[in-house]
């Protein structure tokens, strides 16, 4: 597979520090012609499952051969590994902490990257993950970047909502800029949703079908069940933030 | 006209979701060599006139042949059209909802883009506007991207302040990072400004002429009448946010 | 030295206005192939020393021949000069107001840039600094961009903490996204730190050595003494923001 030359970045570093800039510098120092594209740096600090959702909702929009770097709460260098692998003709680089939980495509050529024993997360971004991503984008094979690693990437056990009797114990994976609450409910749950955290919810087909000021559930642009409030914030109405529990009946 | 290969983006999507990243991926999937540049994604959700102002204050800084994509509250696919056109040797792509209100240059070659009947705004960004922008940046002619559309883009009726007796009913188009309030007053109003929302205002020539802690009006870097407070926030002093009314006497 | 073609930007303009986009347009209008990379635009308005720290922590990650533009509170055109120079085979462009305080490498080929007598800071970004940076990135020599300037760039007197008896009067240069407080204490002060602003502090070697809920001091990824709170915010615990005083004993 020919690399696209594109490297995407997704982190919990925010944009008010120099950490993201330093990662970009490290990439360009290895591969000056790389096109570096931000997915987002607005993941809540340490919110691995939110990061996994955001990565999942963006990477398929990029050309084949793109390298996706995800760094949220890496803590690599001890028990936790730094990995790189191939899936669906894209490359992925990051800590093996659940960030790749939603990746359903067959995974191949996984390697474990060398990491210093202890260092700050932001150091890992610049000095471990960025150079590897740059070398992948420049055409280096995965096998040349680390030692073979046979296990599948870690999948977080709470990635999907679970049934508790007739109810669902779900989670707000993400609350978007428009106040939509993206859940980890399976699509098949949609037809039976009546309440979320004790509030009445109507199921609709599109945002336009939502009556003003009424909480609705729908399959949104994320391809997941979202709670939405037309021209308002479902996140504020439900009092939830990413990672919070949603009890859905 | 030769395309510059640059695509600018202006949306109300914010930077904490994956929507902007997905738009960039969609552009690069069509035209891998495009240079994608953010103008801003910080337009208040659904604030079309604020988006129109911000687009107006940036697009002229780019080279001829640049493609400018603006997506704020698109709602296209029903009555509202998705359009693309040429003006002043730049290209513009977005919903026909008033985002191009401040564009005074002659407009040509307008086409209406095909859109699915209903979808989320963020879907339109990625799946309608981004691919069209990429094809323009790659050299496809406008005529090949949609069907001819004869009408001028919609101009919002409240784009400019209106006279009410001796007073002006104006609007805060935008409040910038430094607390400056950019108004939609015509430049000729400057000489007579005495008060804004009941507060005394002094007119000055430059920011440096403003005495500390005194509200001033001037023609700012935006080329519009701004209210400013030296080393303070005129927006906080006037209690206004983008879209709010300014009564100016 | 061959330019890398990369231009980095660091400003206090924020991302919610069109100012940064306009700067990028101005750069690409002069040098269409420039790769423009944001370090950060989240410097607090007018916080020159914070900007100096953030620039210092990022520029070395970029390839030789990169042009770094820093614009915080420029106010150039009167007493204050706009300058460009070379150091460590990188180029630097910005106001001579202390933004280059932490640059220890030998400085050469400094030129003073022509500036209009009075204008808004954001105007300087787009119309003074951006075109000069673009011409440097395109290979123009410094001597062709301004008139020779013999003085060293201004160094801010409060760049480093000072001793007051047995105590240190230090400053929070920056508070990062994870709540770490980066100080301007010299590294040699670390071993003796007992308190900061009256609160007990333990010195540790790495973030992982910090006991939960206990304020620690360490040499962080910035290469400076940072105050940190594991999975919490040291900035909130110490009640400090960038620029605030830290009394350290």
XYZ file of C-alpha atoms in Angstrom:
747
model
C 0.000 0.000 0.000
C 1.310 3.411 -0.987
C 1.247 5.945 1.875
C -0.964 8.997 1.261
C 1.624 11.223 2.925
C -1.067 12.387 5.373
C -0.681 12.093 9.146
C -3.721 12.829 11.311
C -3.461 13.765 14.971
C -5.956 13.171 17.763
C -4.926 13.968 21.333
C -6.097 15.284 24.685
C -3.373 17.960 24.601
C -5.627 20.951 23.872
C -4.499 23.813 21.662
C -3.249 26.301 24.253
C 0.101 24.619 24.884
C 3.004 24.048 22.496
C 2.700 20.229 22.673
C 0.789 19.794 19.406
C 3.121 22.197 17.605
C 6.116 20.237 18.874
C 4.573 16.971 17.577
C 4.119 18.567 14.160
C 7.710 19.784 14.192
C 8.904 16.276 15.059
C 6.896 14.810 12.157
C 8.173 17.387 9.671
C 11.743 16.892 10.876
C 11.535 13.251 9.772
C 9.361 13.712 6.678
C 9.307 17.297 5.449
C 6.576 16.655 2.876
C 4.066 15.110 5.289
C 0.624 16.735 5.362
C -0.342 16.912 9.027
C -4.078 17.230 9.730
C -5.718 17.686 13.114
C -8.723 15.518 13.860
C -9.117 17.094 17.275
C -7.064 17.921 20.352
C -10.183 18.557 22.424
C -10.528 15.084 23.973
C -11.043 15.495 27.719
C -7.790 14.787 29.532
C -7.452 11.003 30.010
C -10.856 10.262 28.336
C -9.734 7.274 26.292
C -13.211 6.112 25.232
C -14.144 9.613 24.007
C -10.915 9.628 22.016
C -11.745 6.194 20.607
C -15.160 7.460 19.460
C -13.762 10.612 17.829
C -11.057 8.654 16.013
C -13.683 6.160 14.846
C -15.877 8.927 13.440
C -13.131 10.548 11.355
C -10.490 8.165 10.051
C -12.584 6.640 7.265
C -12.939 10.070 5.626
C -9.202 10.080 4.811
C -7.487 8.497 1.802
C -6.071 4.979 1.966
C -2.501 4.952 3.219
C -3.107 7.674 5.824
C -1.372 7.404 9.202
C -3.568 8.133 12.230
C -1.826 9.049 15.482
C -3.955 8.984 18.632
C -2.513 9.977 21.995
C -4.765 10.093 25.053
C -3.394 9.150 28.468
C -0.584 7.074 26.971
C 1.331 6.053 30.103
C 3.431 3.801 27.910
C 6.831 2.486 28.888
C 5.710 0.344 31.821
C 3.017 -2.363 31.462
C 1.336 -0.497 28.670
C 2.689 -0.792 25.163
C 3.093 1.728 22.375
C 1.898 0.117 19.142
C 1.494 0.672 15.416
C -0.515 -1.464 13.016
C -2.436 -1.590 9.766
C -6.203 -1.911 9.317
C -8.390 -1.316 6.258
C -5.336 -0.001 4.410
C -4.837 2.785 6.966
C -2.078 2.939 9.599
C -2.654 3.555 13.303
C -0.126 4.620 15.921
C -0.685 5.141 19.644
C -0.753 3.625 23.118
C -2.417 0.219 23.519
C -4.922 1.515 26.051
C -8.269 1.140 24.287
C -8.050 4.048 21.840
C -8.609 1.561 18.995
C -11.601 -0.107 20.679
C -14.070 0.711 17.888
C -11.864 -0.518 15.050
C -13.701 -3.531 13.635
C -11.573 -4.100 10.557
C -9.008 -6.905 10.554
C -5.747 -5.742 12.079
C -2.362 -6.760 10.737
C 1.374 -6.192 11.052
C 1.154 -4.911 14.651
C 4.477 -3.847 16.099
C 5.438 -2.726 19.565
C 7.398 0.525 19.573
C 10.412 1.163 21.753
C 9.643 3.673 24.538
C 11.706 5.177 27.326
C 10.759 3.721 30.719
C 9.130 6.859 32.096
C 8.211 10.196 30.642
C 5.368 12.685 30.363
C 2.494 11.876 27.956
C 3.346 14.920 25.895
C 6.910 13.651 25.576
C 5.565 10.396 24.136
C 3.562 12.342 21.585
C 6.595 14.168 20.262
C 9.398 11.668 20.769
C 7.755 8.250 20.357
C 4.594 8.474 18.253
C 5.358 11.427 15.956
C 8.616 10.062 14.469
C 7.078 6.632 13.862
C 4.084 8.209 12.121
C 6.403 10.305 9.965
C 8.434 7.279 8.918
C 5.243 5.377 8.018
C 4.073 8.371 5.962
C 7.439 8.389 4.224
C 7.089 4.732 3.246
C 8.948 2.774 5.942
C 7.365 -0.629 6.512
C 5.806 -1.407 9.904
C 8.241 -4.265 10.417
C 11.079 -1.736 10.414
C 9.577 0.317 13.226
C 9.283 -2.080 16.143
C 9.204 -5.688 17.189
C 6.307 -7.947 16.175
C 3.404 -7.919 18.606
C 0.901 -10.754 18.306
C -1.984 -9.624 20.534
C -4.961 -7.621 19.310
C -5.165 -4.014 20.535
C -6.971 -3.662 23.856
C -10.774 -3.269 23.621
C -12.378 -1.425 26.522
C -15.076 -3.512 28.225
C -17.448 -0.544 28.612
C -17.273 0.393 24.935
C -20.893 -0.610 24.381
C -23.953 -0.171 26.582
C -25.087 -3.188 28.574
C -28.572 -4.480 29.344
C -29.708 -4.325 32.991
C -33.072 -6.106 33.011
C -35.237 -4.102 30.594
C -33.023 -1.006 30.862
C -29.721 -0.030 29.236
C -26.754 1.187 31.188
C -25.162 3.372 28.542
C -22.504 6.061 28.433
C -22.149 9.484 26.865
C -19.223 8.848 24.537
C -19.136 12.486 23.513
C -21.131 15.721 23.682
C -20.683 17.703 20.517
C -20.478 21.455 19.865
C -24.216 21.554 19.150
C -25.129 19.881 22.438
C -25.859 16.475 20.917
C -25.077 13.589 23.267
C -23.576 10.642 21.403
C -24.243 7.369 23.225
C -22.785 3.899 23.069
C -26.236 2.296 22.676
C -26.542 -0.277 19.909
C -28.696 0.920 17.005
C -31.278 -1.782 17.674
C -32.141 -0.075 20.981
C -33.556 2.989 19.213
C -37.122 1.815 18.643
C -37.766 1.235 22.357
C -36.233 4.356 23.903
C -38.730 6.123 26.175
C -36.543 7.814 28.789
C -32.934 8.810 29.427
C -31.847 9.578 32.986
C -35.531 9.825 33.887
C -36.433 12.331 31.139
C -38.962 11.607 28.419
C -37.416 11.089 24.989
C -39.127 10.828 21.616
C -37.442 8.864 18.823
C -37.281 10.600 15.435
C -35.701 9.970 12.026
C -33.880 13.289 11.466
C -33.013 16.462 13.394
C -35.688 18.283 11.374
C -38.363 15.977 12.829
C -37.616 17.151 16.362
C -40.292 19.434 17.858
C -38.778 22.521 19.553
C -37.733 22.053 23.161
C -38.321 18.300 23.152
C -35.587 15.789 23.838
C -35.266 13.328 20.969
C -33.183 10.262 20.142
C -32.044 9.515 16.613
C -29.253 7.923 14.627
C -27.157 11.024 13.998
C -24.371 11.892 11.594
C -22.079 9.813 13.828
C -23.949 6.643 12.868
C -24.793 6.190 16.554
C -27.790 6.871 18.737
C -27.633 10.509 19.786
C -29.826 12.524 22.126
C -30.602 15.943 20.683
C -32.556 19.094 21.494
C -33.423 21.252 18.521
C -31.651 24.610 18.813
C -30.715 23.696 22.347
C -28.280 21.473 24.235
C -29.294 17.913 25.030
C -26.090 17.649 27.093
C -27.239 20.510 29.322
C -30.804 19.129 29.526
C -29.519 15.675 30.531
C -26.709 17.081 32.732
C -24.141 14.791 31.136
C -20.535 15.151 30.054
C -18.388 12.656 28.141
C -17.940 9.504 30.205
C -21.111 9.988 32.272
C -23.680 7.242 32.635
C -26.964 7.311 30.739
C -29.748 5.122 32.133
C -32.033 4.457 29.201
C -35.408 2.751 29.341
C -8.360 31.250 -13.784
C -5.836 28.774 -12.394
C -6.810 27.365 -8.970
C -4.356 28.167 -6.143
C -4.844 24.675 -4.718
C -5.902 26.250 -1.408
C -9.238 25.479 0.263
C -10.251 27.597 3.257
C -12.796 26.448 5.817
C -15.123 28.551 7.957
C -17.773 26.780 10.038
C -19.678 26.808 13.302
C -18.478 23.247 14.047
C -15.944 24.123 16.778
C -12.688 22.216 17.194
C -13.637 19.700 19.874
C -15.496 17.316 17.563
C -14.191 15.283 14.632
C -16.396 17.128 12.099
C -13.691 19.482 10.801
C -11.175 16.651 10.574
C -13.668 14.607 8.567
C -14.191 17.538 6.156
C -10.436 17.764 5.644
C -10.247 14.035 5.030
C -13.025 14.305 2.443
C -11.197 17.121 0.660
C -7.871 15.258 0.628
C -9.590 12.088 -0.585
C -10.639 13.952 -3.739
C -7.551 16.144 -4.171
C -4.557 14.867 -2.214
C -2.449 17.954 -2.924
C -4.983 20.514 -1.659
C -3.716 22.903 1.018
C -6.545 23.182 3.547
C -6.477 26.292 5.750
C -8.832 27.094 8.615
C -10.267 30.588 8.723
C -12.178 29.798 11.891
C -14.529 27.174 13.284
C -15.522 29.395 16.183
C -18.638 30.954 14.660
C -21.451 30.721 17.213
C -23.753 27.841 16.294
C -26.261 29.059 13.664
C -24.865 32.660 13.672
C -24.961 33.191 9.910
C -24.258 36.944 9.967
C -21.231 36.495 12.237
C -19.963 33.863 9.803
C -20.579 36.254 6.899
C -18.519 38.943 8.638
C -15.610 36.613 9.447
C -15.516 35.261 5.903
C -15.585 38.818 4.589
C -12.634 39.832 6.750
C -10.372 36.975 5.632
C -10.917 35.790 2.071
C -9.184 38.715 0.343
C -5.904 37.818 2.090
C -5.698 34.586 0.076
C -4.284 34.132 -3.433
C -6.507 34.322 -6.499
C -8.000 30.961 -7.367
C -8.596 29.992 -3.721
C -11.758 28.063 -2.806
C -13.599 29.295 0.293
C -16.006 26.881 1.976
C -18.388 28.379 4.542
C -20.799 26.184 6.474
C -22.986 27.732 9.176
C -26.499 26.409 9.767
C -26.744 24.973 6.251
C -30.145 23.243 6.381
C -29.796 22.615 2.671
C -31.745 19.989 0.772
C -35.200 21.464 1.299
C -36.059 25.060 0.282
C -32.524 26.198 0.849
C -29.949 25.603 -1.830
C -26.314 24.569 -1.683
C -24.380 26.768 -4.087
C -20.941 27.416 -5.525
C -19.866 30.468 -7.536
C -17.014 32.703 -8.579
C -16.340 36.291 -7.459
C -13.202 38.441 -7.761
C -11.344 35.400 -9.096
C -12.004 33.414 -5.907
C -14.441 30.510 -5.524
C -17.099 30.250 -2.832
C -18.995 27.153 -1.702
C -21.735 26.912 0.922
C -25.425 27.125 1.733
C -27.408 29.979 0.187
C -28.487 31.314 3.565
C -26.816 34.727 3.744
C -23.226 33.660 4.447
C -22.174 35.603 1.339
C -24.096 38.745 2.310
C -21.037 41.016 2.420
C -19.646 39.944 -0.941
C -19.889 43.053 -3.108
C -17.908 41.830 -6.090
C -19.763 40.716 -9.223
C -20.782 37.071 -8.926
C -20.640 34.661 -11.842
C -21.067 31.033 -12.851
C -23.297 30.195 -9.873
C -24.336 26.553 -9.724
C -26.730 24.729 -7.450
C -25.203 21.606 -5.903
C -27.036 18.328 -5.537
C -27.867 17.578 -1.883
C -29.603 14.700 -0.152
C -33.107 15.641 1.050
C -32.313 15.599 4.775
C -29.154 15.274 6.805
C -27.212 16.845 9.645
C -25.294 20.089 8.973
C -22.037 18.322 9.692
C -22.924 15.704 7.087
C -23.336 18.485 4.520
C -19.910 19.819 5.396
C -18.216 16.525 4.729
C -20.336 14.987 1.996
C -21.669 17.940 -0.028
C -19.412 20.988 0.343
C -15.980 19.391 0.922
C -15.908 17.251 -2.256
C -17.090 20.148 -4.429
C -14.403 22.417 -2.962
C -11.762 19.779 -3.599
C -12.820 19.366 -7.214
C -12.696 23.149 -7.738
C -9.218 23.238 -6.161
C -8.186 20.457 -8.548
C -9.352 22.444 -11.565
C -12.863 21.211 -12.324
C -15.012 23.980 -13.812
C -18.041 25.228 -11.869
C -20.331 24.161 -14.696
C -19.304 20.558 -14.075
C -20.313 20.645 -10.409
C -24.014 21.504 -10.451
C -26.835 22.924 -12.472
C -26.881 26.611 -13.429
C -28.513 28.864 -10.861
C -29.489 32.321 -12.022
C -30.373 34.126 -8.779
C -27.881 36.148 -6.710
C -26.912 34.643 -3.328
C -29.252 35.631 -0.502
C -28.372 38.914 1.243
C -29.565 39.172 4.836
C -31.784 42.228 5.394
C -30.174 43.051 8.770
C -26.643 43.020 7.373
C -26.295 46.780 7.871
C -27.499 49.026 10.693
C -30.656 51.019 10.040
C -31.562 54.573 10.991
C -34.358 55.010 13.551
C -34.911 58.772 13.691
C -31.569 60.199 14.764
C -30.375 56.882 16.227
C -28.909 53.763 14.655
C -30.233 50.301 15.333
C -27.028 48.340 14.825
C -25.798 44.849 15.595
C -22.685 43.314 17.086
C -21.459 41.285 14.131
C -18.637 39.823 16.174
C -16.764 40.234 19.460
C -13.111 39.444 19.000
C -10.558 37.788 21.274
C -9.445 41.205 22.563
C -12.979 42.258 23.515
C -13.480 44.553 20.530
C -17.099 44.724 19.363
C -17.348 44.879 15.588
C -20.562 46.588 14.476
C -22.504 46.764 11.255
C -22.625 50.582 11.335
C -21.703 52.324 8.088
C -18.373 54.162 8.299
C -20.098 57.520 7.798
C -21.789 57.108 11.188
C -18.477 57.346 13.047
C -18.202 61.118 13.399
C -21.514 61.427 15.248
C -21.294 58.526 17.706
C -21.915 59.709 21.292
C -23.409 56.664 23.008
C -23.840 52.922 22.559
C -26.510 51.122 24.576
C -26.667 54.203 26.796
C -22.931 54.343 27.504
C -20.755 57.299 26.591
C -18.393 56.613 23.703
C -15.511 58.729 22.413
C -14.462 58.428 18.771
C -10.731 58.018 18.117
C -8.461 57.364 15.149
C -6.395 54.428 16.492
C -6.375 52.049 19.464
C -3.378 53.977 20.846
C -5.508 57.135 21.084
C -7.892 55.464 23.538
C -7.548 56.686 27.139
C -7.449 53.805 29.656
C -10.839 52.541 30.813
C -12.798 54.661 28.344
C -15.091 53.162 25.723
C -14.075 54.291 22.249
C -15.323 53.837 18.697
C -12.955 53.628 15.752
C -12.518 52.074 12.347
C -10.567 48.981 13.352
C -8.446 46.459 11.494
C -11.699 44.954 10.224
C -12.424 48.106 8.213
C -15.626 48.516 10.230
C -16.693 50.604 13.183
C -15.568 48.801 16.324
C -16.145 49.591 19.982
C -12.990 49.063 22.028
C -11.697 49.381 25.567
C -7.950 49.677 25.895
C -6.575 46.643 27.744
C -10.139 45.677 28.608
C -13.198 44.157 26.979
C -15.685 46.435 25.261
C -17.920 43.394 24.813
C -18.075 42.909 28.588
C -18.561 46.648 29.187
C -21.424 46.815 26.688
C -22.833 43.411 27.695
C -23.085 42.270 24.087
C -22.436 39.032 22.250
C -22.466 38.431 18.485
C -25.954 39.064 17.134
C -27.009 41.406 19.938
C -28.503 44.807 19.219
C -26.488 48.009 19.641
C -28.497 51.220 19.985
C -26.150 53.954 18.879
C -26.753 57.689 19.152
C 21.170 27.597 4.956
C 18.343 26.196 2.868
C 14.864 27.175 4.110
C 12.659 24.232 5.170
C 9.634 25.927 3.614
C 7.887 25.737 7.013
C 6.488 28.800 8.785
C 5.303 28.397 12.379
C 2.874 30.799 14.022
C 2.529 31.694 17.688
C 0.179 34.510 18.661
C -2.282 35.755 21.271
C -4.990 36.063 18.586
C -7.086 33.036 19.615
C -8.872 30.852 17.078
C -12.347 32.377 17.102
C -11.518 35.385 14.910
C -10.352 35.474 11.300
C -6.971 37.038 12.194
C -4.951 33.819 12.056
C -6.630 32.767 8.813
C -5.778 36.152 7.301
C -2.118 35.749 8.335
C -2.029 32.355 6.630
C -3.589 33.832 3.509
C -0.962 36.578 3.487
C 1.836 34.004 3.767
C 0.420 31.811 1.000
C -0.093 34.860 -1.229
C 3.664 35.474 -1.136
C 4.842 31.847 -1.107
C 2.156 29.419 -2.248
C 4.163 26.325 -1.285
C 4.839 27.346 2.324
C 3.773 24.836 4.982
C 2.183 26.881 7.758
C 2.054 25.216 11.179
C 0.422 26.578 14.328
C 2.417 26.384 17.519
C -0.388 27.977 19.484
C -2.688 30.982 19.334
C -3.757 30.531 22.950
C -1.244 32.881 24.570
C -3.133 35.143 26.988
C -3.668 38.542 25.387
C -0.521 40.653 25.900
C 1.279 37.897 27.916
C 4.681 38.292 26.298
C 6.613 36.092 28.746
C 4.122 33.230 28.364
C 4.541 33.547 24.604
C 8.321 33.518 25.015
C 8.104 30.288 27.031
C 5.793 28.549 24.541
C 7.975 29.526 21.600
C 11.031 28.289 23.478
C 9.431 24.913 24.147
C 8.510 24.245 20.514
C 10.863 25.726 17.951
C 13.683 23.202 18.379
C 11.351 20.384 17.286
C 11.229 21.848 13.766
C 13.699 21.265 10.930
C 16.605 23.634 10.345
C 15.663 26.505 8.087
C 12.186 26.911 9.612
C 10.760 30.422 10.060
C 9.099 31.110 13.414
C 6.679 34.035 13.618
C 5.675 35.177 17.095
C 3.166 37.984 17.597
C 2.062 38.910 21.111
C 1.267 42.520 21.961
C 3.433 43.850 19.127
C 2.766 47.610 19.381
C 5.457 48.094 16.771
C 5.819 51.219 14.675
C 6.632 53.619 17.492
C 9.535 53.023 19.910
C 9.259 49.302 19.527
C 10.840 47.638 16.549
C 9.718 44.793 14.329
C 12.674 42.475 13.802
C 13.802 39.321 12.030
C 16.992 37.379 12.678
C 18.723 34.019 12.526
C 19.679 31.753 15.441
C 20.727 28.090 15.495
C 19.935 27.886 11.770
C 16.293 28.843 12.358
C 14.684 32.197 11.492
C 12.646 34.305 13.899
C 10.249 37.130 13.079
C 8.284 39.313 15.502
C 8.179 42.423 17.665
C 11.260 43.219 19.728
C 9.337 43.149 22.992
C 10.840 40.202 24.852
C 9.246 37.335 22.929
C 12.755 36.002 22.201
C 13.919 36.279 25.835
C 14.686 32.562 26.226
C 16.725 32.246 23.034
C 20.260 31.477 24.208
C 21.814 30.648 20.861
C 23.988 33.225 19.134
C 21.878 35.631 17.107
C 22.943 36.935 13.708
C 21.834 38.973 10.714
C 19.179 40.916 12.677
C 17.182 43.343 10.574
C 14.601 45.910 11.495
C 11.426 45.631 9.429
C 9.556 48.592 8.031
C 6.233 49.134 9.810
C 3.442 51.630 9.406
C 3.385 54.214 12.217
C 0.209 52.995 13.898
C -2.048 50.017 13.432
C -3.788 47.212 15.272
C -1.689 44.216 16.437
C -3.646 41.930 14.167
C -2.819 44.197 11.242
C 0.886 43.784 12.034
C 0.464 40.014 12.016
C -0.999 39.967 8.532
C 0.688 42.916 6.843
C 4.125 43.156 8.461
C 5.225 39.795 9.897
C 3.447 37.317 7.594
C 4.902 38.605 4.287
C 8.427 38.766 5.727
C 8.137 35.194 7.013
C 6.877 34.027 3.637
C 9.766 35.647 1.813
C 12.257 34.037 4.226
C 10.602 30.654 3.663
C 10.906 31.247 -0.085
C 14.627 31.865 0.202
C 15.011 35.670 0.413
C 18.022 36.641 2.518
C 17.476 38.554 5.751
C 19.503 41.472 4.418
C 16.877 41.966 1.715
C 14.032 42.310 4.196
C 14.980 45.267 6.360
C 17.782 47.491 7.491
C 20.606 46.134 9.670
C 19.926 46.284 13.397
C 22.907 45.869 15.680
C 21.311 45.437 19.128
C 20.404 42.080 20.652
C 16.668 41.334 20.981
C 15.163 42.613 24.235
C 15.398 40.179 27.191
C 12.719 40.630 29.844
C 14.209 41.272 33.292
C 11.677 38.998 35.031
C 12.394 36.046 32.750
C 14.005 34.075 35.578
C 13.074 33.806 39.255
C 15.096 35.898 41.684
C 16.368 35.083 45.163
C 14.842 37.027 48.069
C 16.869 35.947 51.089
C 16.345 32.169 51.277
C 13.179 32.286 49.185
C 12.575 32.497 45.444
C 10.270 35.055 43.869
C 9.225 33.072 40.810
C 6.523 33.336 38.185
C 4.051 30.963 36.556
C 5.221 31.151 32.958
C 2.389 28.944 31.811
C -0.337 26.616 33.101
C -0.842 23.732 30.734
C -3.951 21.820 29.673
C -3.288 19.209 32.379
C -3.046 21.795 35.158
C 0.748 21.704 35.406
C 2.248 25.045 36.436
C 5.495 25.758 34.594
C 7.752 28.080 36.597
C 10.748 30.212 35.784
C 12.802 28.701 38.644
C 16.317 27.614 37.746
C 16.746 23.816 37.762
C 19.210 24.021 40.649
C 16.394 25.234 42.912
C 14.584 21.888 42.699
C 16.317 19.999 45.511
C 15.357 22.575 48.154
C 11.715 23.236 47.299
C 9.484 22.781 50.359
C 6.581 25.166 49.755
C 4.963 27.175 46.980
C 2.639 30.037 47.900
C 2.512 28.570 51.399
C 1.524 25.057 50.308
C 3.627 22.004 51.011
C 5.359 20.582 47.937
C 7.234 17.297 47.539
C 9.944 17.021 44.884
C 9.807 13.940 42.649
C 11.595 12.610 39.595
C 8.621 11.794 37.335
C 4.851 12.349 37.217
C 4.408 8.657 38.080
C 6.195 9.195 41.403
C 3.563 11.692 42.556
C 1.226 10.352 45.257
C -2.457 11.109 44.502
C -3.689 14.496 45.676
C -0.241 15.734 46.684
C 1.380 18.773 45.143
C 4.750 17.899 43.634
C 7.593 19.717 41.901
C 9.620 18.112 39.124
C 11.511 18.860 35.960
C 8.733 18.256 33.458
C 8.615 17.686 29.735
C 9.258 21.418 29.329
C 12.739 21.027 30.813
C 11.703 23.436 33.571
C 10.538 23.089 37.144
C 6.818 22.404 37.081
C 4.306 22.055 39.878
C 1.936 19.159 39.279
C -0.979 17.367 40.888
C -1.559 13.831 39.681
C -4.925 13.611 37.921
C -5.725 17.080 39.218
C -4.831 20.693 38.519
C -1.845 22.208 40.279
C -2.877 25.559 38.800
C -6.238 25.352 40.575
C -4.632 24.130 43.818
C -2.109 26.988 43.776
C -4.652 29.536 42.471
C -2.259 30.748 39.794
C -2.595 31.795 36.176
C 0.183 32.622 33.699
C 2.078 35.678 34.899
C 1.184 35.236 38.579
C 3.829 35.243 41.279
C 4.993 32.031 42.958
C 6.724 32.442 46.316
C 8.853 29.344 46.707
C 10.758 28.281 49.814
